[in-house]
């Protein structure tokens, strides 16, 4: 470690993470274990984004960032990562933008079809399962999606996580994307089921902000939605730089 | 990183699975139930690749329900396990193999309680106790030491608690909650979640140091 430090440009020196003993360097670790074609790859940091949703006694808060990257290039800072499936159900986008937006749009068609055939509103459970089954049939073919289906039929309120491997799980708190670990840090520290609504909005905003701060692939702005049994409501978009300079700079 | 445990007792099968649903390095859900009800007295615990477990388990469960609807009676544990194994084996060399490891526990009036252990390659064996996952490296010896035939429910729960404690003690992945169910003559009973009882090691001054003195 000291040998490497001798000739290093200290301006660019960043702390390196600890490596397993049999690996020489971070680039080797990266190519072997992160995002590699190697099927034993343990860490797959795809889905360059941060999205989160959590449920409290007062409803569901959904918060997402708005950056799209292709490699190291920032393609857009104003992407809409919350997709409106119907008046009661939202879907979030993480992973391939095309995959998510296409299949969630297809899902809204299926939801309309369900309502016409069954004469009742579709629940998030059924909607997410429809999506999960479609995705499962494409398993192994290169779809990249980590999405949450949030909402209900007017009586229920659920969050379901669906991803390109075919995972389908229900929960009260999820964060998806490359910045999800950073968002989890903030969320897990302050989340309680019986939070008042203002506190939960601030928590969602703060968690995405912190993820954008640390994750290169997340940023742009924080968009927040609130979902109640009566439907979803868009609460606004907060630019990340404004949040930093005006609100959160320490 | 998942762990499934099955213990056959006198007239029941005790099944437990860890309740962590993880993706990559993140624990996404910590109260996940990995056991699927196939029929009134048949329970299947499945672990393996994310989408495959749910899809395969639901496929088997629905087919077993279909048999019941068509014929008016439930499949025996042995028949259901064989059916499941046949499906795993048939799909193994197709373009869509199911990467799932299973434990099937059930109760028949003719054979009593049975536990079948199956893996993703389509092998199946009837066992008195079975464990899937890395947890098996730690737990099988505990089972060998303390298991006896015709255990009562309480004895089996004590044995299961020992296994969970050992996993917590030595396995590097934190599995701190297990969903537990019992299958017997009356059906499937959901028990309370089990957690490890061992406390984390206390700081003892001086003894851990590895300085060269």
Short mmCIF file of C-alpha atoms in Angstrom, two decimals, chain A residues 42-44 129 132-133 136 139 161 163 165-171 173-176 181 184, chain B residues 1 21 23-32 49-52 54-56 58 96-98:
data_model
loop_
_atom_site.label_atom_id
_atom_site.label_comp_id
_atom_site.label_asym_id
_atom_site.label_seq_id
_atom_site.Cartn_x
_atom_site.Cartn_y
_atom_site.Cartn_z
CA UNK A 42 -21.06 -11.65 -6.87
CA UNK A 43 -21.75 -7.99 -7.29
CA UNK A 44 -23.80 -6.72 -10.17
CA UNK A 129 -47.43 -10.64 -10.93
CA UNK A 132 -43.17 -10.66 -13.30
CA UNK A 133 -44.54 -13.51 -15.42
CA UNK A 136 -39.72 -14.40 -16.44
CA UNK A 139 -35.27 -14.63 -18.48
CA UNK A 161 -40.45 -5.42 -6.19
CA UNK A 163 -36.78 -7.59 -11.40
CA UNK A 165 -34.33 -12.30 -12.77
CA UNK A 166 -37.97 -13.01 -12.05
CA UNK A 167 -37.94 -11.93 -8.39
CA UNK A 168 -41.34 -10.93 -7.10
CA UNK A 169 -41.50 -9.86 -3.46
CA UNK A 170 -43.80 -7.72 -1.37
CA UNK A 171 -42.49 -5.38 1.26
CA UNK A 173 -39.55 -0.57 2.18
CA UNK A 174 -37.49 -1.03 -0.96
CA UNK A 175 -34.70 0.81 -2.66
CA UNK A 176 -33.55 -0.21 -6.13
CA UNK A 181 -27.27 0.90 -0.74
CA UNK A 184 -30.91 2.25 2.47
CA UNK B 1 -26.79 -17.81 0.94
CA UNK B 21 -34.67 -12.44 0.32
CA UNK B 23 -30.30 -9.55 -4.34
CA UNK B 24 -26.56 -9.19 -4.86
CA UNK B 25 -25.25 -7.65 -1.63
CA UNK B 26 -28.56 -6.23 -0.42
CA UNK B 27 -31.11 -7.93 1.85
CA UNK B 28 -34.27 -6.70 0.15
CA UNK B 29 -36.81 -8.42 2.36
CA UNK B 30 -36.23 -9.84 5.82
CA UNK B 31 -39.52 -11.60 6.49
CA UNK B 32 -39.73 -13.67 3.32
CA UNK B 49 -32.38 -18.55 -8.19
CA UNK B 50 -34.81 -15.71 -7.60
CA UNK B 51 -37.50 -16.03 -10.23
CA UNK B 52 -37.15 -19.78 -10.66
CA UNK B 54 -41.48 -18.82 -7.14
CA UNK B 55 -42.38 -19.81 -10.70
CA UNK B 56 -41.51 -23.49 -10.21
CA UNK B 58 -46.38 -22.16 -8.07
CA UNK B 96 -34.99 -23.24 -19.43
CA UNK B 97 -33.72 -25.32 -16.52
CA UNK B 98 -35.00 -24.49 -13.05
#
